[in-house]
Structures are given as structure tokens and as C-alpha cells.
XYZ file of C-alpha atoms in Angstrom:
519
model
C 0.000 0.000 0.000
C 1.533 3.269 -1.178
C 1.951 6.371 1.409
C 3.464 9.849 1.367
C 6.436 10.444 3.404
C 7.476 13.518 5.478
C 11.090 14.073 6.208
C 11.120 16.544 9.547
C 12.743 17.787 12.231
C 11.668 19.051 15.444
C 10.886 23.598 16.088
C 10.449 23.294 12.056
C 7.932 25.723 10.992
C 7.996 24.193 7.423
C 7.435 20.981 8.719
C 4.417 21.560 10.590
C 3.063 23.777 7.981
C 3.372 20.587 5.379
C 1.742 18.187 8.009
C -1.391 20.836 8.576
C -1.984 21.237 4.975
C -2.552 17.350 4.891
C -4.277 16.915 8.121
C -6.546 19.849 6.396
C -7.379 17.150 3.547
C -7.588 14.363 6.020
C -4.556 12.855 3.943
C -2.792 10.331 6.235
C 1.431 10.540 5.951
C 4.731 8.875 7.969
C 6.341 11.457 9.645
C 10.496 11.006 9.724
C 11.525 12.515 12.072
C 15.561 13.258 11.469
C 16.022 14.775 15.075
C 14.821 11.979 16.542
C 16.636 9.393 13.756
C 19.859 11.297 12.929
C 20.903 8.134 10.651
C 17.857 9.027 8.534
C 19.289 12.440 7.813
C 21.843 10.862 5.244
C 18.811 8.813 3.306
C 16.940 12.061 2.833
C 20.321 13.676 1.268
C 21.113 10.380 -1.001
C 17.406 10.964 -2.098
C 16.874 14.620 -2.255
C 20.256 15.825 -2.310
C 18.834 18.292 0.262
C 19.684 19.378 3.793
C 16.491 21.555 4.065
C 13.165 19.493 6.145
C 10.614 18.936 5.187
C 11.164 16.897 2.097
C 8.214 15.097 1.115
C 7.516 11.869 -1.259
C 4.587 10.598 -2.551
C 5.551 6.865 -2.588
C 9.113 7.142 -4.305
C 8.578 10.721 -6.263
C 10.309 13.332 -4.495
C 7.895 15.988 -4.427
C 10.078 18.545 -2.851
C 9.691 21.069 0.137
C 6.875 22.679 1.684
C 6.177 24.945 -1.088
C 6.330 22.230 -3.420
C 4.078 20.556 -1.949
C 1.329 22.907 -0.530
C 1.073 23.985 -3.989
C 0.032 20.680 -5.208
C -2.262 20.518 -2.521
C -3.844 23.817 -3.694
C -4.020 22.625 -7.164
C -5.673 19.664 -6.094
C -7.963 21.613 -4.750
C -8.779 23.624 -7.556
C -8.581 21.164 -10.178
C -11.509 19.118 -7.556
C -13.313 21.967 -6.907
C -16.991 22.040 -7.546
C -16.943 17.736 -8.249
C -17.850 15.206 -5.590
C -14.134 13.927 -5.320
C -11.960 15.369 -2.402
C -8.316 15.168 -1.997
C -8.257 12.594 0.118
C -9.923 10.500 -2.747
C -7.306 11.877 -5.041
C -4.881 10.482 -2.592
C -6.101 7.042 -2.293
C -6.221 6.742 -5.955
C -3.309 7.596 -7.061
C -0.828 6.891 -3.873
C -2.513 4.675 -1.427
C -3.541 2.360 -4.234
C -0.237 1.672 -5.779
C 2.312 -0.795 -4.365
C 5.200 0.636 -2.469
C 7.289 2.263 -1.777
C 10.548 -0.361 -2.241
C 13.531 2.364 -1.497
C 14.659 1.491 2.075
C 16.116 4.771 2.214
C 12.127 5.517 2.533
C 11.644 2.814 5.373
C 10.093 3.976 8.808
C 12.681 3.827 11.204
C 13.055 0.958 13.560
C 14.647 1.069 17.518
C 14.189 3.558 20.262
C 14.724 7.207 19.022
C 18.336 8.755 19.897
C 16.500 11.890 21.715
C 15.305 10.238 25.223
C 13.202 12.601 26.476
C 12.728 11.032 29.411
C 16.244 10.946 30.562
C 16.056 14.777 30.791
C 13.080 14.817 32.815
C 13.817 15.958 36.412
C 11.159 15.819 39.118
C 11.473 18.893 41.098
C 9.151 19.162 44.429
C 6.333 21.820 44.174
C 6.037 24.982 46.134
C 3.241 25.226 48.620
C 1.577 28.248 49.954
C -1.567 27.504 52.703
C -3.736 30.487 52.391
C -6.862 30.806 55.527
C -6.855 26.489 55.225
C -6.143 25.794 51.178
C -3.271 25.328 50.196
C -1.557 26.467 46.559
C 0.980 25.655 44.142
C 3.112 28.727 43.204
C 1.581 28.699 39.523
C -2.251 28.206 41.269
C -1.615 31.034 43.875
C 0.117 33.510 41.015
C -2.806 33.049 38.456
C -5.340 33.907 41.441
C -4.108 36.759 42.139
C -3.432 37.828 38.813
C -6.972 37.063 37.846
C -8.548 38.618 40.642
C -6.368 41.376 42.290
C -7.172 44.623 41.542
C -4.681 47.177 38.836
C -4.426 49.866 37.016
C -1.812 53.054 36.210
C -1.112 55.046 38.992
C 0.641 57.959 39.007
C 2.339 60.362 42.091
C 0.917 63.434 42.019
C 3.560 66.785 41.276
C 6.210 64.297 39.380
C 4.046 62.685 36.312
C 5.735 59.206 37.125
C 2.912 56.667 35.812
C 3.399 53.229 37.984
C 1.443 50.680 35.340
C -0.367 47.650 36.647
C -0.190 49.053 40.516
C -2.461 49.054 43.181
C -2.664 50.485 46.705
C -1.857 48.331 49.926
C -4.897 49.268 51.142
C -7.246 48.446 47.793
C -5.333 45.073 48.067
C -5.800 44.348 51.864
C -9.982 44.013 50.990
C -9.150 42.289 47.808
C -7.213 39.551 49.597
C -9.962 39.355 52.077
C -12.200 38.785 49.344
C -10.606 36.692 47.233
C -9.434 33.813 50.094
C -12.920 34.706 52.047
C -10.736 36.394 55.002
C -12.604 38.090 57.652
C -10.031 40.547 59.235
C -8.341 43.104 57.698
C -5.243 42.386 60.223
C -5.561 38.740 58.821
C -5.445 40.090 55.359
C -2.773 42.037 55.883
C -0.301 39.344 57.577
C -1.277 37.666 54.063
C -0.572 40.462 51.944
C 3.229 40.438 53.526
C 3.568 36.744 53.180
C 3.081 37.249 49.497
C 5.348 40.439 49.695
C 8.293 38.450 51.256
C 7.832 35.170 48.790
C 7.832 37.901 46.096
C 4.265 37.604 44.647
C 3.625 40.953 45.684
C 6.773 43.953 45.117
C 6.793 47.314 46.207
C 6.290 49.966 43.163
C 8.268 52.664 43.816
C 11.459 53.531 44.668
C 12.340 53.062 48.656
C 11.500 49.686 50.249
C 8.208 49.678 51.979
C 6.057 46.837 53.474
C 2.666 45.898 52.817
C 0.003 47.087 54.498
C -3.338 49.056 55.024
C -1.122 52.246 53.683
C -1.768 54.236 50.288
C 1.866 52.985 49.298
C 1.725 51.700 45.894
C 2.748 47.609 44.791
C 2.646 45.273 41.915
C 2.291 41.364 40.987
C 5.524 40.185 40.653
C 5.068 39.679 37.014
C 3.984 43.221 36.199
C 6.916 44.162 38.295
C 9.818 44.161 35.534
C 7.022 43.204 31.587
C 10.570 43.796 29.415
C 12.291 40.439 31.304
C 10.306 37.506 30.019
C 10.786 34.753 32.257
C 9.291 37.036 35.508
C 6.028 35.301 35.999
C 7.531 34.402 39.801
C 10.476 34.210 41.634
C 11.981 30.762 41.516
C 13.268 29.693 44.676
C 14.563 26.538 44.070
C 17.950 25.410 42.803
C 18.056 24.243 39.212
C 20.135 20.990 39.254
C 19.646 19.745 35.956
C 22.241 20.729 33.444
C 21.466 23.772 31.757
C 21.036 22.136 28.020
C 18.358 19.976 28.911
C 16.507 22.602 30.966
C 16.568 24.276 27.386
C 15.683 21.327 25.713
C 13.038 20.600 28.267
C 11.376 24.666 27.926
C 11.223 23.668 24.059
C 9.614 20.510 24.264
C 6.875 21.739 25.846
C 6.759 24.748 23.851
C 6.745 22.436 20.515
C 3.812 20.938 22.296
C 1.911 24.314 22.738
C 2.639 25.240 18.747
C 1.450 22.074 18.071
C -1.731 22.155 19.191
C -2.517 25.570 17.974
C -1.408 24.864 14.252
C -4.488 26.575 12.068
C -4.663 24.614 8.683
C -2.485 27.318 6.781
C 0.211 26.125 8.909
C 0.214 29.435 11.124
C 0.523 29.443 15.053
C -2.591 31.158 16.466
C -1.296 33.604 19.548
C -4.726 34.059 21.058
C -5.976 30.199 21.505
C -2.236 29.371 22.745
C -1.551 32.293 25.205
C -4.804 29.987 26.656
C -3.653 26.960 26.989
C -2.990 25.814 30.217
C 0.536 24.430 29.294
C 1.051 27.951 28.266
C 1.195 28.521 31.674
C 3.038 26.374 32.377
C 5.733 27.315 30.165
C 5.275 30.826 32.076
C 6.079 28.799 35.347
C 8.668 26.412 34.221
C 10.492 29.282 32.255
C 11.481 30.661 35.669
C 13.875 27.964 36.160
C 16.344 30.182 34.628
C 16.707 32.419 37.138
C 18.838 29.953 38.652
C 20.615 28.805 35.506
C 24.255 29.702 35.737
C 26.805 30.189 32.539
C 29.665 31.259 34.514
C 31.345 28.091 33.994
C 30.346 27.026 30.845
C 33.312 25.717 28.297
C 32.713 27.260 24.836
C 30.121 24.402 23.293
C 27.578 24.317 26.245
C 27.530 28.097 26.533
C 27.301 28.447 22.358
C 24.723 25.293 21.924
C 22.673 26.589 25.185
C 22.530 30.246 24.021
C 21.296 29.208 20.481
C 18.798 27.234 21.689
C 17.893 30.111 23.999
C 17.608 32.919 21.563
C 15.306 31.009 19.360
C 13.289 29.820 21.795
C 12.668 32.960 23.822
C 12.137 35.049 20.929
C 8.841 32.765 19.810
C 8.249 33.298 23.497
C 8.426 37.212 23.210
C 6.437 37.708 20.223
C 3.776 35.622 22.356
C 3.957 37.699 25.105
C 4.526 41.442 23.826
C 4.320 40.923 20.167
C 5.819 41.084 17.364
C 7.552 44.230 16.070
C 6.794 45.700 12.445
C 8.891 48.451 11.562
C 12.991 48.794 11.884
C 12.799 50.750 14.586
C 10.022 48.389 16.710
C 12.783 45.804 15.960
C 15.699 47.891 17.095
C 13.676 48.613 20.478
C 12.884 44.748 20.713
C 15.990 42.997 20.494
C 17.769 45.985 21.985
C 15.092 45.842 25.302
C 13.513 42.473 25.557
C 15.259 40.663 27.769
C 15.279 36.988 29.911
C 17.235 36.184 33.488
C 19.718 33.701 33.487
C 21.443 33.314 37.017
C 20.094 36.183 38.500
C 21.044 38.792 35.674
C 19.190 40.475 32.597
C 19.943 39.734 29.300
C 18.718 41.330 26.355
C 17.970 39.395 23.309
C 21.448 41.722 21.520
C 23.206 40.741 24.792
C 22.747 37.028 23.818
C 24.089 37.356 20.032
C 26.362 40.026 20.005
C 27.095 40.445 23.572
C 28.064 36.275 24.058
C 27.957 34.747 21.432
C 29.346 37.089 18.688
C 32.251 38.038 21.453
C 31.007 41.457 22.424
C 30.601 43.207 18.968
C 28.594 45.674 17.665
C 25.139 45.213 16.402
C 23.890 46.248 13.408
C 23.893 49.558 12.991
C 25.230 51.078 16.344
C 28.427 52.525 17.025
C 29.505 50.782 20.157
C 30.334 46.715 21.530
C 27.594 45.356 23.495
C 29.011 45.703 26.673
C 30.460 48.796 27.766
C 33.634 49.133 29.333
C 32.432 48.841 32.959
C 30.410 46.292 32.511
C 32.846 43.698 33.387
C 30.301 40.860 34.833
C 29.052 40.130 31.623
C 32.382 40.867 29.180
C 33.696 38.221 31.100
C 30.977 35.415 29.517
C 31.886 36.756 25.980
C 32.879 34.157 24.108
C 36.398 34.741 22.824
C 36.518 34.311 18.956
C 33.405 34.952 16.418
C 32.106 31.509 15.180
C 30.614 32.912 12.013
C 27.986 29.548 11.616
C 26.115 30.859 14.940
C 24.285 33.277 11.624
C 22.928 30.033 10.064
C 21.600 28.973 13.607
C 20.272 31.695 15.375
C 16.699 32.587 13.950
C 15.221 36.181 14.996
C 11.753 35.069 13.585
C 11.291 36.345 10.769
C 10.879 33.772 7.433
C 13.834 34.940 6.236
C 15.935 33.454 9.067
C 17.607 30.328 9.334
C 15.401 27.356 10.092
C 14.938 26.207 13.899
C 16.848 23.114 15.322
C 18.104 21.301 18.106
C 21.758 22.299 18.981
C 23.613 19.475 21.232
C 27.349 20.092 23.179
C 28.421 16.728 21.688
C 27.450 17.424 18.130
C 27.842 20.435 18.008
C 30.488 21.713 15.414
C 28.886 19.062 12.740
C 25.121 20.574 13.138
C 26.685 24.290 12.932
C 28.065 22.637 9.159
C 24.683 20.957 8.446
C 23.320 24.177 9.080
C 25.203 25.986 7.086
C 24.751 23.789 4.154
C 21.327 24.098 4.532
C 20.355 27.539 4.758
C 23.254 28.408 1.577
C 21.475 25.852 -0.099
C 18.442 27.523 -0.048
C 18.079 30.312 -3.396
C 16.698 32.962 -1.319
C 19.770 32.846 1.015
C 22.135 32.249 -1.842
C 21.596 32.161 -5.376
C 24.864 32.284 -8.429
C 23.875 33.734 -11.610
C 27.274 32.359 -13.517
C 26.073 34.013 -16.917
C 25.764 37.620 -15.319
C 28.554 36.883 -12.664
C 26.201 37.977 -9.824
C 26.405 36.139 -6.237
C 23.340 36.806 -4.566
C 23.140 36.562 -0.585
C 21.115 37.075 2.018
C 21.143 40.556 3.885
C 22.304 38.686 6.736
C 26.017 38.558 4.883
C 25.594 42.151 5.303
C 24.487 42.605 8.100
C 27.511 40.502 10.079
C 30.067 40.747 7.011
C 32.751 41.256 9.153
C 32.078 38.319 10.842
C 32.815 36.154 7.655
C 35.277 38.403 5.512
C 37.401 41.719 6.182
C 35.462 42.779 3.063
C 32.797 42.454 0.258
C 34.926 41.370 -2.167
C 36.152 39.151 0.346
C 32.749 37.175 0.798
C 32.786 34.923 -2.541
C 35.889 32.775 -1.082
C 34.057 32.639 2.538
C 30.824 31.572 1.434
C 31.591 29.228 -1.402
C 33.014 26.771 1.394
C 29.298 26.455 2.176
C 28.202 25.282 -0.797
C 27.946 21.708 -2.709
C 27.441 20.557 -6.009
C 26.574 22.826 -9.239
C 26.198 26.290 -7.244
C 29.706 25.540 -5.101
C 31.128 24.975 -9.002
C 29.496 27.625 -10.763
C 31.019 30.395 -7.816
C 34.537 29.096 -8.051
C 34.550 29.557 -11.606
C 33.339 32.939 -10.653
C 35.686 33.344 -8.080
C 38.259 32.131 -10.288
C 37.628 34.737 -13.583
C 37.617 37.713 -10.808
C 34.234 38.388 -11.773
C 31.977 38.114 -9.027
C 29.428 41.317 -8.099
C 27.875 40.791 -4.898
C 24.067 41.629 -4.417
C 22.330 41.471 -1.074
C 18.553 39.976 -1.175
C 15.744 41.866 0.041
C 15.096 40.078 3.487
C 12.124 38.696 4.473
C 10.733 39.754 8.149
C 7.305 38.207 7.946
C 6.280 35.273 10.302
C 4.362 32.443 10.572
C 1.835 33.400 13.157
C -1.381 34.932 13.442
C -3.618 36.587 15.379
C -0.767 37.814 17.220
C -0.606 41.096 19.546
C 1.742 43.899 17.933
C 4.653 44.948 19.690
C 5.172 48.866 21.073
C 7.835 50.382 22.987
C 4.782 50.572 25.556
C 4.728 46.944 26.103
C 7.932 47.485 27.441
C 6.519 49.262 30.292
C 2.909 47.505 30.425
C 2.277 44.336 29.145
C -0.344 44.018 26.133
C -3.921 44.498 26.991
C -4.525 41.033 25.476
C -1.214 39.609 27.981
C -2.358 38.058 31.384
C -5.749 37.575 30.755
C -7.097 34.858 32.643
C -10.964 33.920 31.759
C -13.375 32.179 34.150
């Protein structure tokens, strides 16, 4: 009995826009995964002659990659459209019903899956809080209060200062009463400085006061500090797993929340997922890198760690304060959106250029990352530029790199494969040999001296990226002295929807949408 075949990986976006468009159709597929089945990664290249997931067969014809095939879909569609016949009777016809297929290089794999998820699992003891008799889980107590405390903007009359998402001690003394059904206001506010000192209440404004039946102003810890993501609560406990697999853990389970809010064009729906209860408990779990250290990190943990970081917390900020559309929205969000690892902010430029591009200058700005007295952080800089970390590190826009897994074993050899694969791509590099023009993405540009001391320079950097007819047709290039470099218009839409848009407000308040619990 015939089948299609999907060759995947995991965090692709590709990949799980392919596997909507045929769940759309009720058309049933085998899903290979090659992060699961590395082995299988060299069988989709001896078929494809690909690095790029998905690749997709219909029995043994290669069909190609998700625009390949979501076209055929759509053509399916139209060529059906108006008859009885759906595609999934197209697909029985003319795949299900023929014999196949033989190639073993197509076979499902067999054996237990090299990622054991369950070996990173690490059962950490939950943190109770007995309020008038019931007791709470940090996560429970946080999204009462959140949901039923009072807020608004407050501001200090003769200075202008604005405090967002505040409240007086004294409107929150008779909300605690109500909420936990307390009948004193002495009771209430013994309760309200528990919270303060277990940090789900903070004080507002500057100075250090304590909670009480006062007209002093304070804030849910998460409204405390909206620009650092992972501030839903202070964590408390130590984190003794190593800090890769609490990474690889965080993106499991975020995997699992795209997953189930995949719309049939392949798009992740914001306002269904920021819903979901393991949404929250991303928002919980996150928190566990408060206690994450990098200090002693040897150069492949901290560079395979931070990878997997950046990409995963900036799907995680355009969930939670949006998604910037203009340069300068993008400037303010990579420049101001930060997470806390160990105890310290970083912003999403502190990651990349700060670390991992050993304390350069972004784009566009004058100065390193880290200025001369910050000497805390220069001291995690890595030492050299590895310029792969630009094939890996995806800001979220389409016209980044594609998501993966980044190990510390495996490391240098899925910086190459990732290389190959986004060079292989034509809208990341195309050679016209008859007009001697090397086209490359603006990302070339942007970090050029990362990868040459000049333009004329890139040719011989990049071609060592390349394979087969384009790696040939550039050194012949290279070779005549005729090369003139062009940089691609980039590509900065996503694959979401319904998503909230990003201000230099959110910074300062969190999204109207953001934190709102129903029920």
C-alpha cells in the first residue's frame, strides 16, 4: 500500500506547515523525524540531495519542500473543486492504491529514538503556599491573584511618574480578604506580607516599603519588571539539571503548545495558545532560569545553550509582547527584551552580540555590546566569532535560518549541516554564472565582518558552504575575478497569526490582550 512520506525535524515551521496542509485534507502521511533518527538524515540527502526538512515523497517521487508541496495541494484543490471527489480521494487513488514504496532509504525507522526525552526529565518538588486552610501551588496562587487582584496606572501626584499595573496596599488588603474569604483586615494584611516576602507581591516605587493598610503603591511580581520575560515568579529553588536539557526541556513543551494551535495554513494562532494551560506552564517552568548559571560554561555548552535560547525565547516574546513591524520596533525589541539567566538580565542583543558574537557591535550602532564597565558580563563573551552561529540563530522572521536542536556533543557538525542548509536555499544564496552575480542574504551584510574583512572578500568565505553545481558555478566565478555581490531583500514576515503587535509601551505595560485569565 503506497503512502506519502514527510522528512522533519523538530521547532520546524515548514514541517508543521506541510503536516497541517494534509491533516486539512484528512490525507494520512509517515512522519520522519531526522532529530529523533539522525541516521535518517543521510537517506533524505542520497534521495533529495537536500539538507532543508521537510522533504516530502509521494511513494518514491520526491515531491520537494513545503512549497512544493502545498502547492500541489492547492491545485488539487482547484482542479476538484466544484466535483464530488476530495483530496483525500485523489490520494487514495493515485498513492494509497499503488504498491510501495521499495527504497529502504524511505523505510520507517526501527529502535528507540536517539532523543530520550525522558532521561532529561527531572522531578522537582512543588512549592506550597496555605492560604486561611487551602493550600496552593506557586503557579495556582500567582494566576489567582493575577486574575482577581485589583490594577491599574497610577501615578504620584507633582512628578508625572505613571506606575502601570499598581495598586494600593490598602485596595489590596480588601481584595485579599475577598478573594481567600478572610474576615479581618489584620488577617489580610499578615497575608498580603507573606506574598510580599515570597515575592508575589513587590513594592512599586522607589524606597522599600512593606505591605500594608497604607496608600503605598505595589505590583504582581510579574507586572513588576514586563521587558524580562521569564518574571512570571520568583523561583526559589535550585536548578540541578544541566542547563542544556533545561533548554531542551522549555522547548519541548513549547513544541507541544505550537502544536496544538497549528491553524490549517500552517500558522501558530497567539490568542488560543496564550490559553492553553501548558502555556502557563511554560510561564512557570520558564522561571527555572533564574537559577541557571553560565559562569562556567566551556565554549560548546555556553554556544549550543545560548542558540537554543535565543530562538526559543524570541517565539516566546512575540507571544507575550508581540511582534515588532517596523525597523525601529525591531531595534527597540531585540535591543530591550530581555530573559534572566542566574540572577542577571539579558537582552535578546546581549545574547548574540554580547556572548555569542564576542562582544561586537550590532547592526547599525556605534559601540560593543558591553560597555567598558560592565565587566560581569564581558567576562561570559565568548572569545573568537564563530561565524555559523548566523545560520543557527533565527530572529523570527521567514527569512531566518530554520529552527533546530543544537547538542554540546554534536555540536560543530550541526553548525556545518546548518550551514549547508540555509546556503542551499536560493533565497539565502543564489549564483547567476552568466551575469557573474552572487546573490546573498542581507544577513552577509548585516555581520560581514564576521565572515570576511570585506565584500569582495565574501565569494571565497561563502563558497566553502556550498555543494554541487552552485559551489562549481562560484569558483569559476571566483576564479575569472568576476563576481558582483548583491544582497537579497530580506524577508521579516512570520508564521503566526492573530498575534498582539509589539510597542515600545509593552515594554513598560504588558499588552492588553497579555495576562488575561478567563473564568
Amino acid at each position: 500500500m503506497g503512502r506519502i512520506t514527510v522528512f522533519s525535524s523538530d521547532g520546524c515551521t515548514y514541517c508543521r506547515q506541510v503536516r497541517a496542509a494534509l491533516a486539512a485534507r484528512d490525507i494520512p502521511y509517515t512522519d520522519i523525524n531526522i532529530s529523533h533518527f539522525p541516521n535518517k538524515r543521510a537517506d533524505m540527502l542520497a534521495l533529495t540531495d537536500r539538507y532543508t526538512v521537510p522533504q516530502v515523497f509521494f511513494n518514491e517521487k520526491h515531491i520537494g519542500g513545503a512549497d512544493e508541496t502545498i502547492q500541489l495541494l492547492s491545485e488539487w484543490d482547484e482542479e476538484l473543486k466544484g466535483g464530488s471527489k476530495t483530496p483525500k480521494d485523489r490520494y487514495v487513488e493515485t498513492i494509497e492504491s499503488e504498491a510501495g514504496p521499495y527504497d529502504t532509504r524511505l523505510a520507517t525507522p526501527t529502535g528507540p529514538p536517539a532523543i530520550q526525552y525522558m532521561n532529561l526529565t527531572v522531578n522537582r518538588p512543588k512549592e506550597i503556599t496555605e492560604v486561611n486552610g487551602k493550600h496552593f501551588t506557586t503557579l495556582q496562587l500567582m494566576k489567582e491573584l493575577i486574575k482577581k487582584m485589583p490594577r491599574g496606572d497610577l501615578s504620584t501626584f507633582g512628578f508625572g511618574v505613571v506606575y502601570y499595573n499598581s495598586f494600593v496596599g490598602s485596595e489590596a488588603v480588601t481584595a485579599l480578604m475577598e478573594i481567600f474569604g478572610i474576615e479581618s483586615r489584620d488577617e489580610a494584611i499578615q497575608l498580603g506580607m507573606k506574598l510580599q516576602r515570597k515575592h508575589f507581591i513587590e513594592h512599586a516605587t522607589k524606597g522599600d516599603h512593606t505591605f500594608g493598610d497604607n496608600r503605598h503603591y505595589f505590583r504582581l511580581h510579574p507586572f513588576n519588571t514586563p521587558s524580562v520575560l521569564n518574571s512570571l515568579r520568583a523561583w526559589t529553588q535550585n536548578s540541578n539539571d544541566e542547563p542544556i536539557n533545561v533548554i531542551f526541556l522549555l522547548s519541548r513543551l513549547w513544541g507541544k503548545l505550537e502544536a496544538l494551535h497549528i491553524t490549517a495554513e500552517g500558522l501558530v494562532d497567539h490568542s488560543t495558545l496564550r490559553n492553553d494551560d501548558f502555556y502557563w506552564k511554560f510561564e512557570d517552568d520558564v522561571c527555572e532560569l533564574q537559577k541557571v548559571s553560565m559562569k562556567d560554561m566551556d565554549v560548546n555548552t555556553k554556544t549550543a545553550f545560548l542558540i537554543n535560547l535565543y530562538n526559543l525565547m524570541v517565539k516566546y516574546a512575540f507571544v507575550k509582547l508581540g511582534i515588532p513591524s517596523t525597523d525601529l520596533l525591531r531595534l527597540s525589541f531585540y535591543e530591550n527584551v530581555c530573559v534572566n539567566i542566574g540572577g542577571t538580565d539579558f537582552s535578546l542583543n546581549d545574547l548574540e552580540h554580547g556572548i555569542l558574537r564576542a562582544n561586537s557591535r550590532a547592526p547599525y550602532k556605534m559601540l560593543k555590546q558591553f560597555a567598558l564597565g560592565d565587566s560581569a558580563r564581558k567576562k561570559l563573551a565568548l572569545e573568537k566569532i564563530d561565524p555559523r552561529i548566523h545560520f543557527a540563530l533565527n530572529c523570527g522572521a521567514k527569512g531566518c535560518p530554520a529552527v533546530k536542536r543544537y547538542t554540546v556533543e554534536a555540536l560543530d557538525e550541526e553548525l556545518r549541516l546548518a550551514a549547508m542548509a540555509f546556503c542551499e536555499q536560493e533565497t539565502s544564496v543564489s549564483v547567476d554564472e552568466k551575469n557573474n552575480t552572487l546573490g546573498l542574504s542581507k544577513i552577509f551584510n548585516w555581520y560581514m565582518t564576521d565572515f570576511a574583512g570585506s565584500k569582495n572578500e565574501l565569494p571565497s568565505k561563502i563558497v566553502q558552504y556550498l555543494r554541487g553545481e552552485k559551489k562549481e558555478k562560484l569558483e569559476r566565478m571566483i576564479q575569472t575575478g568576476k563576481v558582483n555581490v548583491k544582497f537579497l531583500e530580506y524577508d521579516w514576515s512570520t508564521n503566526d497569526c492573530n498575534y498582539l503587535m509589539f510597542s515600545k509601551s509593552s515594554l513598560k505595560s504588558f499588552p492588553s490582550n497579555m495576562y488575561r485569565i478567563e473564568g
